[in-house]
Amino acid sequence: MALLGRNKPPYKEWKLEELNYTVHSPVIRPVGDELWVAGRAFSEQLPPSMLPPEPSPEKIASLARQDERLAKSPQDWHTAIWRIVGDQLEPILVLPSRGDNAYPGMVVEEDRLLISYYSQHDVDNGPTPKPGEYASEIYLAEIIK
């Protein structure tokens, strides 16, 4: 479960709303007249049509020979973007990501949104790379409005 807290100055009485997605390491920014959220979520929480393709059975088998835990993980993480609509999150986009990934930053310019984040998807595209075992890369995504 995730909660969104809303308030206005002097920030003494918060209104908490339960969200329909759990978002890890979130960042919220106004984009035009909307509020957008970027963060990490489990694959199973995201629309399947937005997810990157699964690794091939051969790749999973190869990883399983290295460490059987890599072939048995039921969940995977992805960095995604949502817009806040009322008290719900509406998914917009899943960024290329897999394994240990998160902590996005967002910069809004007139005609584009820049999002920085880290991910292991280019390092090892197995079911779930183990945090600390593989290197991560830093990415900058540009979204044109």
Tab-separated table of C-alpha atoms in Angstrom:
chain	number	residue	atom	x	y	z
A	1	MET	CA	0.000	0.000	0.000
A	2	ALA	CA	1.158	3.542	-0.716
A	3	LEU	CA	-0.263	6.813	0.539
A	4	LEU	CA	-0.229	10.245	-1.057
A	5	GLY	CA	-0.231	13.137	1.407
A	6	ARG	CA	-1.644	16.500	0.342
A	7	ASN	CA	-1.454	19.769	2.243
A	8	LYS	CA	-1.220	23.525	1.898
A	9	PRO	CA	0.724	26.012	3.999
A	10	PRO	CA	1.193	26.054	6.959
A	11	TYR	CA	1.322	22.214	6.488
A	12	LYS	CA	-0.416	21.229	9.733
A	13	GLU	CA	-3.280	19.022	8.535
A	14	TRP	CA	-2.425	16.391	5.946
A	15	LYS	CA	-4.998	14.609	3.791
A	16	LEU	CA	-3.791	11.038	3.130
A	17	GLU	CA	-5.089	9.116	0.116
A	18	GLU	CA	-4.446	5.426	-0.540
A	19	LEU	CA	-3.043	4.936	-4.035
A	20	ASN	CA	-3.727	2.092	-6.469
A	21	TYR	CA	0.026	1.493	-7.052
A	22	THR	CA	2.953	1.057	-4.707
A	23	VAL	CA	5.749	3.340	-5.899
A	24	HIS	CA	9.239	2.952	-4.439
A	25	SER	CA	11.623	5.936	-4.252
A	26	PRO	CA	9.087	8.314	-5.834
A	27	VAL	CA	9.547	11.804	-7.185
A	28	ILE	CA	6.574	14.079	-7.962
A	29	ARG	CA	6.691	17.050	-10.329
A	30	PRO	CA	4.106	19.300	-11.928
A	31	VAL	CA	4.020	18.778	-15.697
A	32	GLY	CA	1.768	21.405	-17.233
A	33	ASP	CA	-1.401	21.372	-15.146
A	34	GLU	CA	-0.895	17.739	-14.017
A	35	LEU	CA	1.186	16.067	-11.313
A	36	TRP	CA	3.433	13.258	-12.548
A	37	VAL	CA	5.134	10.605	-10.428
A	38	ALA	CA	8.206	8.557	-11.338
A	39	GLY	CA	9.498	5.636	-9.285
A	40	ARG	CA	9.990	1.886	-9.101
A	41	ALA	CA	7.204	-0.723	-9.150
A	42	PHE	CA	6.848	-4.504	-9.428
A	43	SER	CA	6.202	-5.829	-12.943
A	44	GLU	CA	3.007	-7.495	-11.763
A	45	GLN	CA	1.561	-4.095	-10.807
A	46	LEU	CA	2.167	-2.540	-14.226
A	47	PRO	CA	0.105	-2.982	-17.412
A	48	PRO	CA	1.598	-5.964	-19.301
A	49	SER	CA	1.467	-4.027	-22.583
A	50	MET	CA	3.945	-1.482	-21.138
A	51	LEU	CA	6.535	-4.017	-19.934
A	52	PRO	CA	9.710	-4.855	-21.851
A	53	PRO	CA	9.918	-8.378	-23.294
A	54	GLU	CA	10.877	-11.176	-20.928
A	55	PRO	CA	14.333	-12.743	-21.285
A	56	SER	CA	14.522	-15.760	-23.566
A	57	PRO	CA	14.237	-19.240	-22.003
A	58	GLU	CA	17.866	-19.810	-23.013
A	59	LYS	CA	18.996	-16.713	-21.107
A	60	ILE	CA	17.003	-17.748	-18.025
A	61	ALA	CA	18.470	-21.275	-18.196
A	62	SER	CA	21.981	-19.854	-18.532
A	63	LEU	CA	21.482	-17.641	-15.495
A	64	ALA	CA	19.932	-20.513	-13.538
A	65	ARG	CA	23.093	-22.555	-14.085
A	66	GLN	CA	25.040	-19.680	-12.499
A	67	ASP	CA	22.620	-19.224	-9.598
A	68	GLU	CA	19.242	-20.985	-9.379
A	69	ARG	CA	17.688	-18.024	-7.507
A	70	LEU	CA	17.914	-15.973	-10.714
A	71	ALA	CA	15.434	-18.278	-12.471
A	72	LYS	CA	12.918	-18.475	-9.609
A	73	SER	CA	12.174	-14.857	-8.742
A	74	PRO	CA	8.437	-14.175	-9.267
A	75	GLN	CA	8.858	-10.413	-9.392
A	76	ASP	CA	10.926	-7.882	-11.217
A	77	TRP	CA	11.267	-4.140	-10.836
A	78	HIS	CA	10.835	-1.390	-13.392
A	79	THR	CA	11.066	2.402	-13.292
A	80	ALA	CA	7.762	3.869	-14.441
A	81	ILE	CA	5.911	7.164	-14.815
A	82	TRP	CA	2.334	7.848	-13.726
A	83	ARG	CA	0.043	10.873	-13.638
A	84	ILE	CA	-2.036	11.604	-10.545
A	85	VAL	CA	-5.744	11.604	-11.413
A	86	GLY	CA	-7.830	12.375	-8.319
A	87	ASP	CA	-6.586	9.913	-5.713
A	88	GLN	CA	-5.307	7.332	-8.236
A	89	LEU	CA	-2.214	6.858	-10.374
A	90	GLU	CA	-2.613	6.374	-14.120
A	91	PRO	CA	0.402	4.698	-15.777
A	92	ILE	CA	1.964	6.629	-18.637
A	93	LEU	CA	5.213	4.834	-19.468
A	94	VAL	CA	7.597	2.128	-18.256
A	95	LEU	CA	11.209	3.124	-18.877
A	96	PRO	CA	13.809	0.568	-20.018
A	97	SER	CA	14.775	-0.959	-16.674
A	98	ARG	CA	15.145	-4.254	-14.829
A	99	GLY	CA	16.690	-5.601	-11.663
A	100	ASP	CA	17.941	-3.026	-9.209
A	101	ASN	CA	16.680	0.335	-10.478
A	102	ALA	CA	15.109	3.421	-8.948
A	103	TYR	CA	15.649	6.889	-7.491
A	104	PRO	CA	14.540	8.878	-10.514
A	105	GLY	CA	14.993	12.610	-10.766
A	106	MET	CA	12.761	14.796	-12.968
A	107	VAL	CA	13.386	18.155	-14.610
A	108	VAL	CA	10.541	19.830	-16.472
A	109	GLU	CA	11.309	22.220	-19.302
A	110	GLU	CA	8.892	23.974	-21.653
A	111	ASP	CA	8.549	21.168	-24.180
A	112	ARG	CA	10.161	18.162	-22.534
A	113	LEU	CA	10.621	16.153	-19.360
A	114	LEU	CA	14.064	14.793	-18.422
A	115	ILE	CA	14.226	11.781	-16.105
A	116	SER	CA	17.443	10.374	-14.663
A	117	TYR	CA	17.504	6.922	-13.036
A	118	TYR	CA	19.753	3.910	-12.596
A	119	SER	CA	19.114	0.353	-13.754
A	120	GLN	CA	20.762	-3.017	-14.373
A	121	HIS	CA	18.843	-3.867	-17.551
A	122	ASP	CA	21.851	-3.422	-19.860
A	123	VAL	CA	24.185	-5.229	-17.466
A	124	ASP	CA	22.210	-8.454	-17.111
A	125	ASN	CA	18.709	-8.975	-18.463
A	126	GLY	CA	17.993	-12.085	-16.400
A	127	PRO	CA	14.810	-12.466	-14.354
A	128	THR	CA	16.089	-10.386	-11.425
A	129	PRO	CA	19.748	-9.440	-11.059
A	130	LYS	CA	20.736	-9.550	-7.402
A	131	PRO	CA	21.395	-6.117	-5.875
A	132	GLY	CA	25.093	-5.661	-5.241
A	133	GLU	CA	26.084	-8.512	-7.568
A	134	TYR	CA	26.010	-6.641	-10.857
A	135	ALA	CA	26.892	-3.135	-11.908
A	136	SER	CA	24.239	-0.521	-12.564
A	137	GLU	CA	24.188	2.111	-15.274
A	138	ILE	CA	22.790	5.659	-15.077
A	139	TYR	CA	20.268	6.734	-17.730
A	140	LEU	CA	18.712	9.989	-18.880
A	141	ALA	CA	15.329	9.692	-20.603
A	142	GLU	CA	13.892	12.579	-22.603
A	143	ILE	CA	10.120	12.728	-22.995
A	144	ILE	CA	8.827	15.281	-25.483
A	145	LYS	CA	5.411	16.739	-24.647
